[in-house]
Amino acid sequence: MPKIDVHTHFLPEPYIETLVRHDINWTGGVDLAPWTPEAHLRFMDDWGIDVGVLSCLAETGVYFGDQREASELARNVNDIGADVVRRHPERFGVFGAVPLPDVDAALAELDHIYDDLGLDGVYLVSQVDGTYVGDPKWEPVYEALDNRGATVLLHPVEPKQTPDLPWQHWIGEYVFDTTRVFMTLVFNGVLDRYPRINWILSHGGGTVPYLSHRLAAAPRVVEAYRELVRRPIPEYLRSVYYDVAVADSQVQINTMADAVGTDRMLFGTDWIYADKLFDHARTGEHDLTHLLGAHAARRVASDNALRILPRLAERLDAGQS
């Protein structure tokens, strides 16, 4: 059974240099470490992963307060990612970085991602400088993504405003940010206006599957919400995808399968950040067949991903011919 990791990260040297310049020496609770294709391939081979679809991000994606820097950094890491795919076309894919909040810069980079580099999709961080994905400010970006039938990995980042908590925010705040994005996409009508975008919610959708009944209750309780949605809330839940990165316990897997079905679930690892969670001594951990059974495991491991990553599917077919 082939296995495609849709949620895995790379940190090329120019990106680390930018983080250090902004006094960011860790991300998501994990110390920064040099990334190489060779190290990533060793991890993949050790865990039976055939393909890793890379995204380059830390706490705030590529925007650190300077739009020019963000645009240059996105272009740089996207070009580096494309080179990795050229050298390993059957082992890696790439979700390109988009330099929001500037819409024109984002649209220009989308053209470069698709028309010049031929990457597999894009990633968007949950919010940039306090503006969440789904906000009307970025409407031209959603339209451009829809026109291309884009696959978009939605990844949480450090929330702009949080209470003074005595623990690192990745433990809880990140998944709550993903939930906020989903609600923004639903109640701002983005999922209705742009149905050709394949959205992937990271980490099992944050808390979306668990809160599915509560989310569905909103239009029943408040008339204003009934005017904002065109479909029952469960249909919106089943219109996006959910990766299982750091969300592959039996309880989380069962909750996702019950709420959205295994045809909407995708394999992910969150490596390199989740490196310490991959331990062969923990028998059965990350084993999709053990968690789901053989038929559903194949859907989650590869079939669903290939359906929404056509360029990757073409590369794999070409490698087999």
PDB file of C-alpha atoms in Angstrom:
ATOM      1  CA  MET A   1       0.000   0.000   0.000  1.00  0.00           C
ATOM      2  CA  PRO A   2       1.667   3.298  -1.055  1.00  0.00           C
ATOM      3  CA  LYS A   3       1.707   6.025   1.571  1.00  0.00           C
ATOM      4  CA  ILE A   4       1.609   9.768   0.803  1.00  0.00           C
ATOM      5  CA  ASP A   5       2.417  12.232   3.583  1.00  0.00           C
ATOM      6  CA  VAL A   6       0.528  15.460   2.802  1.00  0.00           C
ATOM      7  CA  HIS A   7       1.626  17.249   5.977  1.00  0.00           C
ATOM      8  CA  THR A   8       5.399  17.341   6.305  1.00  0.00           C
ATOM      9  CA  HIS A   9       7.795  20.259   6.454  1.00  0.00           C
ATOM     10  CA  PHE A  10      11.102  21.444   5.105  1.00  0.00           C
ATOM     11  CA  LEU A  11      13.262  24.264   6.413  1.00  0.00           C
ATOM     12  CA  PRO A  12      15.803  25.338   3.788  1.00  0.00           C
ATOM     13  CA  GLU A  13      18.720  27.446   4.940  1.00  0.00           C
ATOM     14  CA  PRO A  14      17.374  30.831   3.705  1.00  0.00           C
ATOM     15  CA  TYR A  15      14.225  30.263   5.729  1.00  0.00           C
ATOM     16  CA  ILE A  16      16.141  29.435   8.907  1.00  0.00           C
ATOM     17  CA  GLU A  17      18.295  32.511   8.341  1.00  0.00           C
ATOM     18  CA  THR A  18      15.143  34.636   8.189  1.00  0.00           C
ATOM     19  CA  LEU A  19      13.803  33.132  11.408  1.00  0.00           C
ATOM     20  CA  VAL A  20      17.085  33.785  13.193  1.00  0.00           C
ATOM     21  CA  ARG A  21      17.162  37.370  11.900  1.00  0.00           C
ATOM     22  CA  HIS A  22      13.767  37.865  13.554  1.00  0.00           C
ATOM     23  CA  ASP A  23      14.965  36.254  16.817  1.00  0.00           C
ATOM     24  CA  ILE A  24      12.841  33.146  16.303  1.00  0.00           C
ATOM     25  CA  ASN A  25      15.014  30.232  17.377  1.00  0.00           C
ATOM     26  CA  TRP A  26      12.302  27.634  17.780  1.00  0.00           C
ATOM     27  CA  THR A  27       8.977  26.866  16.178  1.00  0.00           C
ATOM     28  CA  GLY A  28       5.971  24.923  17.385  1.00  0.00           C
ATOM     29  CA  GLY A  29       7.842  23.903  20.525  1.00  0.00           C
ATOM     30  CA  VAL A  30      10.700  22.255  18.604  1.00  0.00           C
ATOM     31  CA  ASP A  31      14.237  23.603  18.273  1.00  0.00           C
ATOM     32  CA  LEU A  32      15.239  24.555  14.733  1.00  0.00           C
ATOM     33  CA  ALA A  33      17.354  21.955  12.985  1.00  0.00           C
ATOM     34  CA  PRO A  34      18.909  21.888   9.517  1.00  0.00           C
ATOM     35  CA  TRP A  35      16.760  20.110   6.911  1.00  0.00           C
ATOM     36  CA  THR A  36      18.140  18.034   4.063  1.00  0.00           C
ATOM     37  CA  PRO A  37      16.391  15.843   1.482  1.00  0.00           C
ATOM     38  CA  GLU A  38      18.628  12.968   2.564  1.00  0.00           C
ATOM     39  CA  ALA A  39      17.510  13.172   6.196  1.00  0.00           C
ATOM     40  CA  HIS A  40      13.888  13.404   5.116  1.00  0.00           C
ATOM     41  CA  LEU A  41      14.237  10.382   2.836  1.00  0.00           C
ATOM     42  CA  ARG A  42      15.768   8.375   5.677  1.00  0.00           C
ATOM     43  CA  PHE A  43      12.753   9.175   7.858  1.00  0.00           C
ATOM     44  CA  MET A  44      10.363   8.254   5.053  1.00  0.00           C
ATOM     45  CA  ASP A  45      12.109   4.973   4.293  1.00  0.00           C
ATOM     46  CA  ASP A  46      12.203   4.082   7.972  1.00  0.00           C
ATOM     47  CA  TRP A  47       8.421   4.518   8.252  1.00  0.00           C
ATOM     48  CA  GLY A  48       7.382   3.142   4.870  1.00  0.00           C
ATOM     49  CA  ILE A  49       6.378   6.517   3.423  1.00  0.00           C
ATOM     50  CA  ASP A  50       6.581   6.750  -0.349  1.00  0.00           C
ATOM     51  CA  VAL A  51       6.006  10.471  -0.910  1.00  0.00           C
ATOM     52  CA  GLY A  52       6.280  13.576   1.253  1.00  0.00           C
ATOM     53  CA  VAL A  53       4.471  16.747   0.162  1.00  0.00           C
ATOM     54  CA  LEU A  54       6.564  19.537   1.655  1.00  0.00           C
ATOM     55  CA  SER A  55       5.516  22.892   3.072  1.00  0.00           C
ATOM     56  CA  CYS A  56       7.917  25.503   4.456  1.00  0.00           C
ATOM     57  CA  LEU A  57       6.579  27.287   7.497  1.00  0.00           C
ATOM     58  CA  ALA A  58       7.109  28.208  11.105  1.00  0.00           C
ATOM     59  CA  GLU A  59       5.097  30.394  13.461  1.00  0.00           C
ATOM     60  CA  THR A  60       3.934  32.904  10.846  1.00  0.00           C
ATOM     61  CA  GLY A  61       4.554  31.346   7.443  1.00  0.00           C
ATOM     62  CA  VAL A  62       6.687  33.739   5.363  1.00  0.00           C
ATOM     63  CA  TYR A  63       5.378  37.070   6.669  1.00  0.00           C
ATOM     64  CA  PHE A  64       7.260  38.635   9.589  1.00  0.00           C
ATOM     65  CA  GLY A  65       6.007  42.200   9.254  1.00  0.00           C
ATOM     66  CA  ASP A  66       7.791  43.163   6.013  1.00  0.00           C
ATOM     67  CA  GLN A  67       5.883  42.538   2.770  1.00  0.00           C
ATOM     68  CA  ARG A  68       8.899  42.813   0.489  1.00  0.00           C
ATOM     69  CA  GLU A  69      10.768  40.278   2.603  1.00  0.00           C
ATOM     70  CA  ALA A  70       7.743  37.969   2.552  1.00  0.00           C
ATOM     71  CA  SER A  71       7.480  38.087  -1.230  1.00  0.00           C
ATOM     72  CA  GLU A  72      11.189  37.423  -1.709  1.00  0.00           C
ATOM     73  CA  LEU A  73      11.199  34.631   0.877  1.00  0.00           C
ATOM     74  CA  ALA A  74       8.179  32.899  -0.686  1.00  0.00           C
ATOM     75  CA  ARG A  75       9.810  33.030  -4.110  1.00  0.00           C
ATOM     76  CA  ASN A  76      13.070  31.665  -2.683  1.00  0.00           C
ATOM     77  CA  VAL A  77      11.617  28.706  -0.775  1.00  0.00           C
ATOM     78  CA  ASN A  78       9.262  27.831  -3.639  1.00  0.00           C
ATOM     79  CA  ASP A  79      12.160  27.711  -6.081  1.00  0.00           C
ATOM     80  CA  ILE A  80      14.128  25.540  -3.640  1.00  0.00           C
ATOM     81  CA  GLY A  81      11.153  23.218  -3.217  1.00  0.00           C
ATOM     82  CA  ALA A  82      10.736  22.897  -6.969  1.00  0.00           C
ATOM     83  CA  ASP A  83      14.391  21.893  -7.248  1.00  0.00           C
ATOM     84  CA  VAL A  84      13.877  19.186  -4.617  1.00  0.00           C
ATOM     85  CA  VAL A  85      10.991  17.783  -6.684  1.00  0.00           C
ATOM     86  CA  ARG A  86      13.054  17.893  -9.880  1.00  0.00           C
ATOM     87  CA  ARG A  87      15.742  15.821  -8.191  1.00  0.00           C
ATOM     88  CA  HIS A  88      13.283  13.416  -6.511  1.00  0.00           C
ATOM     89  CA  PRO A  89      10.080  13.532  -8.615  1.00  0.00           C
ATOM     90  CA  GLU A  90       8.624  10.314  -7.202  1.00  0.00           C
ATOM     91  CA  ARG A  91       9.491  10.973  -3.560  1.00  0.00           C
ATOM     92  CA  PHE A  92       8.553  14.613  -2.958  1.00  0.00           C
ATOM     93  CA  GLY A  93       5.831  17.102  -3.750  1.00  0.00           C
ATOM     94  CA  VAL A  94       5.541  20.722  -2.623  1.00  0.00           C
ATOM     95  CA  PHE A  95       2.825  23.052  -1.408  1.00  0.00           C
ATOM     96  CA  GLY A  96       4.000  26.536  -2.374  1.00  0.00           C
ATOM     97  CA  ALA A  97       4.220  29.504  -0.007  1.00  0.00           C
ATOM     98  CA  VAL A  98       1.945  32.493  -0.703  1.00  0.00           C
ATOM     99  CA  PRO A  99       3.089  35.923   0.576  1.00  0.00           C
ATOM    100  CA  LEU A 100      -0.092  37.287   2.095  1.00  0.00           C
ATOM    101  CA  PRO A 101      -1.309  39.724   3.390  1.00  0.00           C
ATOM    102  CA  ASP A 102      -0.641  41.612   0.120  1.00  0.00           C
ATOM    103  CA  VAL A 103      -3.165  40.273  -2.391  1.00  0.00           C
ATOM    104  CA  ASP A 104      -1.295  41.342  -5.529  1.00  0.00           C
ATOM    105  CA  ALA A 105       1.902  39.707  -4.288  1.00  0.00           C
ATOM    106  CA  ALA A 106      -0.028  36.548  -3.448  1.00  0.00           C
ATOM    107  CA  LEU A 107      -1.617  36.405  -6.903  1.00  0.00           C
ATOM    108  CA  ALA A 108       1.749  36.881  -8.600  1.00  0.00           C
ATOM    109  CA  GLU A 109       3.274  34.064  -6.579  1.00  0.00           C
ATOM    110  CA  LEU A 110       0.323  31.781  -7.333  1.00  0.00           C
ATOM    111  CA  ASP A 111       1.071  32.218 -11.030  1.00  0.00           C
ATOM    112  CA  HIS A 112       4.724  31.353 -10.391  1.00  0.00           C
ATOM    113  CA  ILE A 113       3.773  28.307  -8.291  1.00  0.00           C
ATOM    114  CA  TYR A 114       1.480  26.850 -10.934  1.00  0.00           C
ATOM    115  CA  ASP A 115       2.689  28.165 -14.285  1.00  0.00           C
ATOM    116  CA  ASP A 116       6.460  28.329 -13.803  1.00  0.00           C
ATOM    117  CA  LEU A 117       7.225  25.703 -11.170  1.00  0.00           C
ATOM    118  CA  GLY A 118       4.379  23.221 -11.590  1.00  0.00           C
ATOM    119  CA  LEU A 119       4.040  22.639  -7.848  1.00  0.00           C
ATOM    120  CA  ASP A 120       1.300  20.468  -6.369  1.00  0.00           C
ATOM    121  CA  GLY A 121      -0.685  23.142  -4.540  1.00  0.00           C
ATOM    122  CA  VAL A 122      -0.234  25.824  -1.916  1.00  0.00           C
ATOM    123  CA  TYR A 123      -0.383  26.185   1.812  1.00  0.00           C
ATOM    124  CA  LEU A 124      -2.023  29.016   3.693  1.00  0.00           C
ATOM    125  CA  VAL A 125      -1.428  29.704   7.355  1.00  0.00           C
ATOM    126  CA  SER A 126      -4.530  30.166   9.468  1.00  0.00           C
ATOM    127  CA  GLN A 127      -4.057  33.905   9.810  1.00  0.00           C
ATOM    128  CA  VAL A 128      -1.554  36.559   8.797  1.00  0.00           C
ATOM    129  CA  ASP A 129      -1.175  39.596  11.030  1.00  0.00           C
ATOM    130  CA  GLY A 130      -4.590  38.880  12.526  1.00  0.00           C
ATOM    131  CA  THR A 131      -6.504  38.382   9.251  1.00  0.00           C
ATOM    132  CA  TYR A 132      -7.932  34.865   8.965  1.00  0.00           C
ATOM    133  CA  VAL A 133      -8.269  32.771   5.839  1.00  0.00           C
ATOM    134  CA  GLY A 134     -11.858  33.295   4.738  1.00  0.00           C
ATOM    135  CA  ASP A 135     -11.771  37.050   5.366  1.00  0.00           C
ATOM    136  CA  PRO A 136     -13.264  39.109   2.481  1.00  0.00           C
ATOM    137  CA  LYS A 137      -9.977  41.058   2.196  1.00  0.00           C
ATOM    138  CA  TRP A 138      -8.471  38.099   0.346  1.00  0.00           C
ATOM    139  CA  GLU A 139     -11.407  37.360  -1.974  1.00  0.00           C
ATOM    140  CA  PRO A 140      -9.303  37.588  -5.196  1.00  0.00           C
ATOM    141  CA  VAL A 141      -6.984  34.905  -3.794  1.00  0.00           C
ATOM    142  CA  TYR A 142      -9.870  32.479  -3.185  1.00  0.00           C
ATOM    143  CA  GLU A 143     -11.139  33.166  -6.707  1.00  0.00           C
ATOM    144  CA  ALA A 144      -7.710  32.448  -8.211  1.00  0.00           C
ATOM    145  CA  LEU A 145      -7.395  29.230  -6.213  1.00  0.00           C
ATOM    146  CA  ASP A 146     -10.856  28.138  -7.304  1.00  0.00           C
ATOM    147  CA  ASN A 147     -10.069  28.849 -10.965  1.00  0.00           C
ATOM    148  CA  ARG A 148      -7.123  26.470 -10.707  1.00  0.00           C
ATOM    149  CA  GLY A 149      -8.977  23.798  -8.729  1.00  0.00           C
ATOM    150  CA  ALA A 150      -6.201  24.217  -6.185  1.00  0.00           C
ATOM    151  CA  THR A 151      -5.400  21.953  -3.276  1.00  0.00           C
ATOM    152  CA  VAL A 152      -4.648  24.066  -0.207  1.00  0.00           C
ATOM    153  CA  LEU A 153      -3.107  22.877   3.042  1.00  0.00           C
ATOM    154  CA  LEU A 154      -4.470  25.081   5.843  1.00  0.00           C
ATOM    155  CA  HIS A 155      -1.903  25.150   8.630  1.00  0.00           C
ATOM    156  CA  PRO A 156      -2.249  26.802  12.032  1.00  0.00           C
ATOM    157  CA  VAL A 157       0.307  29.292  13.291  1.00  0.00           C
ATOM    158  CA  GLU A 158       0.930  31.257  16.451  1.00  0.00           C
ATOM    159  CA  PRO A 159      -2.284  33.215  17.140  1.00  0.00           C
ATOM    160  CA  LYS A 160      -1.788  36.976  17.100  1.00  0.00           C
ATOM    161  CA  GLN A 161      -3.493  37.443  20.447  1.00  0.00           C
ATOM    162  CA  THR A 162      -3.585  34.819  23.181  1.00  0.00           C
ATOM    163  CA  PRO A 163      -3.900  34.894  26.958  1.00  0.00           C
ATOM    164  CA  ASP A 164      -0.744  34.556  29.019  1.00  0.00           C
ATOM    165  CA  LEU A 165      -0.735  30.767  29.265  1.00  0.00           C
ATOM    166  CA  PRO A 166       1.854  28.720  31.179  1.00  0.00           C
ATOM    167  CA  TRP A 167       2.317  26.259  28.287  1.00  0.00           C
ATOM    168  CA  GLN A 168       3.381  26.442  24.666  1.00  0.00           C
ATOM    169  CA  HIS A 169       0.600  27.426  22.297  1.00  0.00           C
ATOM    170  CA  TRP A 170       1.055  24.537  19.870  1.00  0.00           C
ATOM    171  CA  ILE A 171      -0.515  22.208  22.442  1.00  0.00           C
ATOM    172  CA  GLY A 172      -3.968  23.766  22.199  1.00  0.00           C
ATOM    173  CA  GLU A 173      -4.071  27.205  20.578  1.00  0.00           C
ATOM    174  CA  TYR A 174      -2.953  25.958  17.158  1.00  0.00           C
ATOM    175  CA  VAL A 175      -5.841  23.525  16.790  1.00  0.00           C
ATOM    176  CA  PHE A 176      -8.293  26.176  17.958  1.00  0.00           C
ATOM    177  CA  ASP A 177      -6.957  28.457  15.209  1.00  0.00           C
ATOM    178  CA  THR A 178      -7.737  25.779  12.615  1.00  0.00           C
ATOM    179  CA  THR A 179     -11.274  25.590  13.965  1.00  0.00           C
ATOM    180  CA  ARG A 180     -11.625  29.371  13.621  1.00  0.00           C
ATOM    181  CA  VAL A 181     -10.577  29.137   9.964  1.00  0.00           C
ATOM    182  CA  PHE A 182     -13.191  26.495   9.203  1.00  0.00           C
ATOM    183  CA  MET A 183     -15.934  28.584  10.798  1.00  0.00           C
ATOM    184  CA  THR A 184     -14.739  31.639   8.852  1.00  0.00           C
ATOM    185  CA  LEU A 185     -14.836  29.719   5.564  1.00  0.00           C
ATOM    186  CA  VAL A 186     -18.373  28.491   6.308  1.00  0.00           C
ATOM    187  CA  PHE A 187     -20.018  31.630   7.647  1.00  0.00           C
ATOM    188  CA  ASN A 188     -18.337  33.964   5.143  1.00  0.00           C
ATOM    189  CA  GLY A 189     -19.611  31.775   2.312  1.00  0.00           C
ATOM    190  CA  VAL A 190     -16.174  30.916   0.890  1.00  0.00           C
ATOM    191  CA  LEU A 191     -16.938  27.193   0.702  1.00  0.00           C
ATOM    192  CA  ASP A 192     -20.094  27.973  -1.265  1.00  0.00           C
ATOM    193  CA  ARG A 193     -18.632  30.523  -3.672  1.00  0.00           C
ATOM    194  CA  TYR A 194     -15.472  28.558  -4.427  1.00  0.00           C
ATOM    195  CA  PRO A 195     -16.337  24.852  -4.424  1.00  0.00           C
ATOM    196  CA  ARG A 196     -13.385  23.765  -6.603  1.00  0.00           C
ATOM    197  CA  ILE A 197     -10.782  24.434  -3.898  1.00  0.00           C
ATOM    198  CA  ASN A 198      -9.661  21.287  -2.086  1.00  0.00           C
ATOM    199  CA  TRP A 199      -9.068  22.525   1.463  1.00  0.00           C
ATOM    200  CA  ILE A 200      -7.019  20.326   3.817  1.00  0.00           C
ATOM    201  CA  LEU A 201      -7.477  21.100   7.518  1.00  0.00           C
ATOM    202  CA  SER A 202      -4.322  20.228   9.428  1.00  0.00           C
ATOM    203  CA  HIS A 203      -4.124  18.031  12.508  1.00  0.00           C
ATOM    204  CA  GLY A 204      -7.468  16.340  12.056  1.00  0.00           C
ATOM    205  CA  GLY A 205      -9.258  19.629  11.477  1.00  0.00           C
ATOM    206  CA  GLY A 206      -8.272  21.035  14.835  1.00  0.00           C
ATOM    207  CA  THR A 207     -11.435  20.486  16.892  1.00  0.00           C
ATOM    208  CA  VAL A 208     -13.879  20.577  13.960  1.00  0.00           C
ATOM    209  CA  PRO A 209     -14.906  16.876  13.891  1.00  0.00           C
ATOM    210  CA  TYR A 210     -15.291  16.780  17.674  1.00  0.00           C
ATOM    211  CA  LEU A 211     -17.410  19.957  17.642  1.00  0.00           C
ATOM    212  CA  SER A 212     -19.439  18.949  14.588  1.00  0.00           C
ATOM    213  CA  HIS A 213     -22.715  18.643  16.509  1.00  0.00           C
ATOM    214  CA  ARG A 214     -22.192  22.002  18.219  1.00  0.00           C
ATOM    215  CA  LEU A 215     -21.353  23.686  14.904  1.00  0.00           C
ATOM    216  CA  ALA A 216     -24.453  22.164  13.325  1.00  0.00           C
ATOM    217  CA  ALA A 217     -26.576  23.548  16.153  1.00  0.00           C
ATOM    218  CA  ALA A 218     -25.694  27.186  15.398  1.00  0.00           C
ATOM    219  CA  PRO A 219     -28.106  27.719  12.462  1.00  0.00           C
ATOM    220  CA  ARG A 220     -30.864  25.916  14.347  1.00  0.00           C
ATOM    221  CA  VAL A 221     -30.490  28.222  17.348  1.00  0.00           C
ATOM    222  CA  VAL A 222     -29.685  31.603  15.742  1.00  0.00           C
ATOM    223  CA  GLU A 223     -31.600  32.877  12.735  1.00  0.00           C
ATOM    224  CA  ALA A 224     -28.692  35.037  11.565  1.00  0.00           C
ATOM    225  CA  TYR A 225     -26.615  31.920  10.956  1.00  0.00           C
ATOM    226  CA  ARG A 226     -29.387  30.326   8.914  1.00  0.00           C
ATOM    227  CA  GLU A 227     -29.110  33.277   6.538  1.00  0.00           C
ATOM    228  CA  LEU A 228     -25.350  32.763   6.147  1.00  0.00           C
ATOM    229  CA  VAL A 229     -25.336  29.095   5.139  1.00  0.00           C
ATOM    230  CA  ARG A 230     -26.828  27.396   2.095  1.00  0.00           C
ATOM    231  CA  ARG A 231     -26.434  23.813   3.253  1.00  0.00           C
ATOM    232  CA  PRO A 232     -26.619  21.827   6.478  1.00  0.00           C
ATOM    233  CA  ILE A 233     -23.385  22.186   8.458  1.00  0.00           C
ATOM    234  CA  PRO A 234     -22.509  18.451   8.159  1.00  0.00           C
ATOM    235  CA  GLU A 235     -22.256  18.929   4.389  1.00  0.00           C
ATOM    236  CA  TYR A 236     -19.637  21.631   4.899  1.00  0.00           C
ATOM    237  CA  LEU A 237     -17.681  19.287   7.158  1.00  0.00           C
ATOM    238  CA  ARG A 238     -17.643  16.704   4.365  1.00  0.00           C
ATOM    239  CA  SER A 239     -16.623  19.244   1.713  1.00  0.00           C
ATOM    240  CA  VAL A 240     -13.059  19.614   3.039  1.00  0.00           C
ATOM    241  CA  TYR A 241     -10.250  17.193   3.873  1.00  0.00           C
ATOM    242  CA  TYR A 242      -8.552  16.367   7.170  1.00  0.00           C
ATOM    243  CA  ASP A 243      -4.998  15.151   7.615  1.00  0.00           C
ATOM    244  CA  VAL A 244      -4.151  12.901  10.550  1.00  0.00           C
ATOM    245  CA  ALA A 245      -0.820  14.521  11.485  1.00  0.00           C
ATOM    246  CA  VAL A 246      -0.547  14.454  15.294  1.00  0.00           C
ATOM    247  CA  ALA A 247      -4.194  13.353  15.225  1.00  0.00           C
ATOM    248  CA  ASP A 248      -3.863   9.604  14.726  1.00  0.00           C
ATOM    249  CA  SER A 249      -4.903   8.219  18.071  1.00  0.00           C
ATOM    250  CA  GLN A 250      -7.753   5.721  17.981  1.00  0.00           C
ATOM    251  CA  VAL A 251     -10.131   8.258  19.526  1.00  0.00           C
ATOM    252  CA  GLN A 252      -9.261  10.994  17.016  1.00  0.00           C
ATOM    253  CA  ILE A 253      -9.341   8.637  14.041  1.00  0.00           C
ATOM    254  CA  ASN A 254     -12.724   7.264  15.062  1.00  0.00           C
ATOM    255  CA  THR A 255     -14.117  10.770  15.586  1.00  0.00           C
ATOM    256  CA  MET A 256     -12.969  11.885  12.132  1.00  0.00           C
ATOM    257  CA  ALA A 257     -14.273   8.745  10.456  1.00  0.00           C
ATOM    258  CA  ASP A 258     -17.671   9.134  12.128  1.00  0.00           C
ATOM    259  CA  ALA A 259     -17.976  12.876  11.415  1.00  0.00           C
ATOM    260  CA  VAL A 260     -16.649  13.112   7.843  1.00  0.00           C
ATOM    261  CA  GLY A 261     -15.902   9.609   6.518  1.00  0.00           C
ATOM    262  CA  THR A 262     -12.567   8.063   5.563  1.00  0.00           C
ATOM    263  CA  ASP A 263     -12.847   9.378   1.990  1.00  0.00           C
ATOM    264  CA  ARG A 264     -12.087  12.811   3.467  1.00  0.00           C
ATOM    265  CA  MET A 265      -9.057  11.798   5.531  1.00  0.00           C
ATOM    266  CA  LEU A 266      -5.400  12.023   4.494  1.00  0.00           C
ATOM    267  CA  PHE A 267      -2.166  10.658   5.948  1.00  0.00           C
ATOM    268  CA  GLY A 268       0.255  13.165   7.483  1.00  0.00           C
ATOM    269  CA  THR A 269       3.157  13.124   9.925  1.00  0.00           C
ATOM    270  CA  ASP A 270       4.073  16.769  10.733  1.00  0.00           C
ATOM    271  CA  TRP A 271       7.718  15.750  10.422  1.00  0.00           C
ATOM    272  CA  ILE A 272      10.230  17.290  11.127  1.00  0.00           C
ATOM    273  CA  TYR A 273       8.434  18.945  14.038  1.00  0.00           C
ATOM    274  CA  ALA A 274       6.869  15.652  15.160  1.00  0.00           C
ATOM    275  CA  ASP A 275      10.089  13.644  14.901  1.00  0.00           C
ATOM    276  CA  LYS A 276      10.007  12.599  18.575  1.00  0.00           C
ATOM    277  CA  LEU A 277       6.502  11.176  18.146  1.00  0.00           C
ATOM    278  CA  PHE A 278       7.753   8.528  15.732  1.00  0.00           C
ATOM    279  CA  ASP A 279       9.046   5.702  17.901  1.00  0.00           C
ATOM    280  CA  HIS A 280       9.097   2.090  16.690  1.00  0.00           C
ATOM    281  CA  ALA A 281       8.954   0.950  20.309  1.00  0.00           C
ATOM    282  CA  ARG A 282       5.300   2.052  20.400  1.00  0.00           C
ATOM    283  CA  THR A 283       3.779  -0.841  18.497  1.00  0.00           C
ATOM    284  CA  GLY A 284       0.908   0.125  16.220  1.00  0.00           C
ATOM    285  CA  GLU A 285       1.352   3.866  16.506  1.00  0.00           C
ATOM    286  CA  HIS A 286       0.770   5.577  13.117  1.00  0.00           C
ATOM    287  CA  ASP A 287      -0.350   2.209  11.653  1.00  0.00           C
ATOM    288  CA  LEU A 288      -3.360   3.053   9.488  1.00  0.00           C
ATOM    289  CA  THR A 289      -4.296  -0.575   8.876  1.00  0.00           C
ATOM    290  CA  HIS A 290      -4.405  -1.200  12.621  1.00  0.00           C
ATOM    291  CA  LEU A 291      -6.431   1.981  13.170  1.00  0.00           C
ATOM    292  CA  LEU A 292      -8.865   1.731  10.252  1.00  0.00           C
ATOM    293  CA  GLY A 293      -8.707  -1.670   8.580  1.00  0.00           C
ATOM    294  CA  ALA A 294      -7.111  -2.406   5.217  1.00  0.00           C
ATOM    295  CA  HIS A 295      -9.633  -0.868   2.803  1.00  0.00           C
ATOM    296  CA  ALA A 296     -10.083   2.433   4.646  1.00  0.00           C
ATOM    297  CA  ALA A 297      -6.353   2.588   5.336  1.00  0.00           C
ATOM    298  CA  ARG A 298      -5.595   2.565   1.617  1.00  0.00           C
ATOM    299  CA  ARG A 299      -7.986   5.445   1.022  1.00  0.00           C
ATOM    300  CA  VAL A 300      -6.342   7.521   3.736  1.00  0.00           C
ATOM    301  CA  ALA A 301      -2.783   6.520   2.866  1.00  0.00           C
ATOM    302  CA  SER A 302      -2.872   7.304  -0.841  1.00  0.00           C
ATOM    303  CA  ASP A 303      -6.130   7.110  -2.822  1.00  0.00           C
ATOM    304  CA  ASN A 304      -7.636  10.320  -1.442  1.00  0.00           C
ATOM    305  CA  ALA A 305      -4.391  12.262  -1.846  1.00  0.00           C
ATOM    306  CA  LEU A 306      -3.873  11.186  -5.453  1.00  0.00           C
ATOM    307  CA  ARG A 307      -7.386  12.355  -6.277  1.00  0.00           C
ATOM    308  CA  ILE A 308      -6.589  15.957  -5.240  1.00  0.00           C
ATOM    309  CA  LEU A 309      -2.888  16.035  -6.229  1.00  0.00           C
ATOM    310  CA  PRO A 310      -3.037  15.345  -9.981  1.00  0.00           C
ATOM    311  CA  ARG A 311       0.484  16.550 -10.749  1.00  0.00           C
ATOM    312  CA  LEU A 312       1.922  14.159  -8.176  1.00  0.00           C
ATOM    313  CA  ALA A 313      -0.230  11.373  -9.611  1.00  0.00           C
ATOM    314  CA  GLU A 314       1.182  12.125 -13.070  1.00  0.00           C
ATOM    315  CA  ARG A 315       4.764  11.950 -11.803  1.00  0.00           C
ATOM    316  CA  LEU A 316       4.152   8.639 -10.094  1.00  0.00           C
ATOM    317  CA  ASP A 317       2.490   7.201 -13.196  1.00  0.00           C
ATOM    318  CA  ALA A 318       5.380   8.389 -15.348  1.00  0.00           C
ATOM    319  CA  GLY A 319       7.852   6.732 -12.997  1.00  0.00           C
ATOM    320  CA  GLN A 320       6.056   3.417 -13.295  1.00  0.00           C
ATOM    321  CA  SER A 321       5.836   3.448 -17.110  1.00  0.00           C
TER     322      SER A 321
END
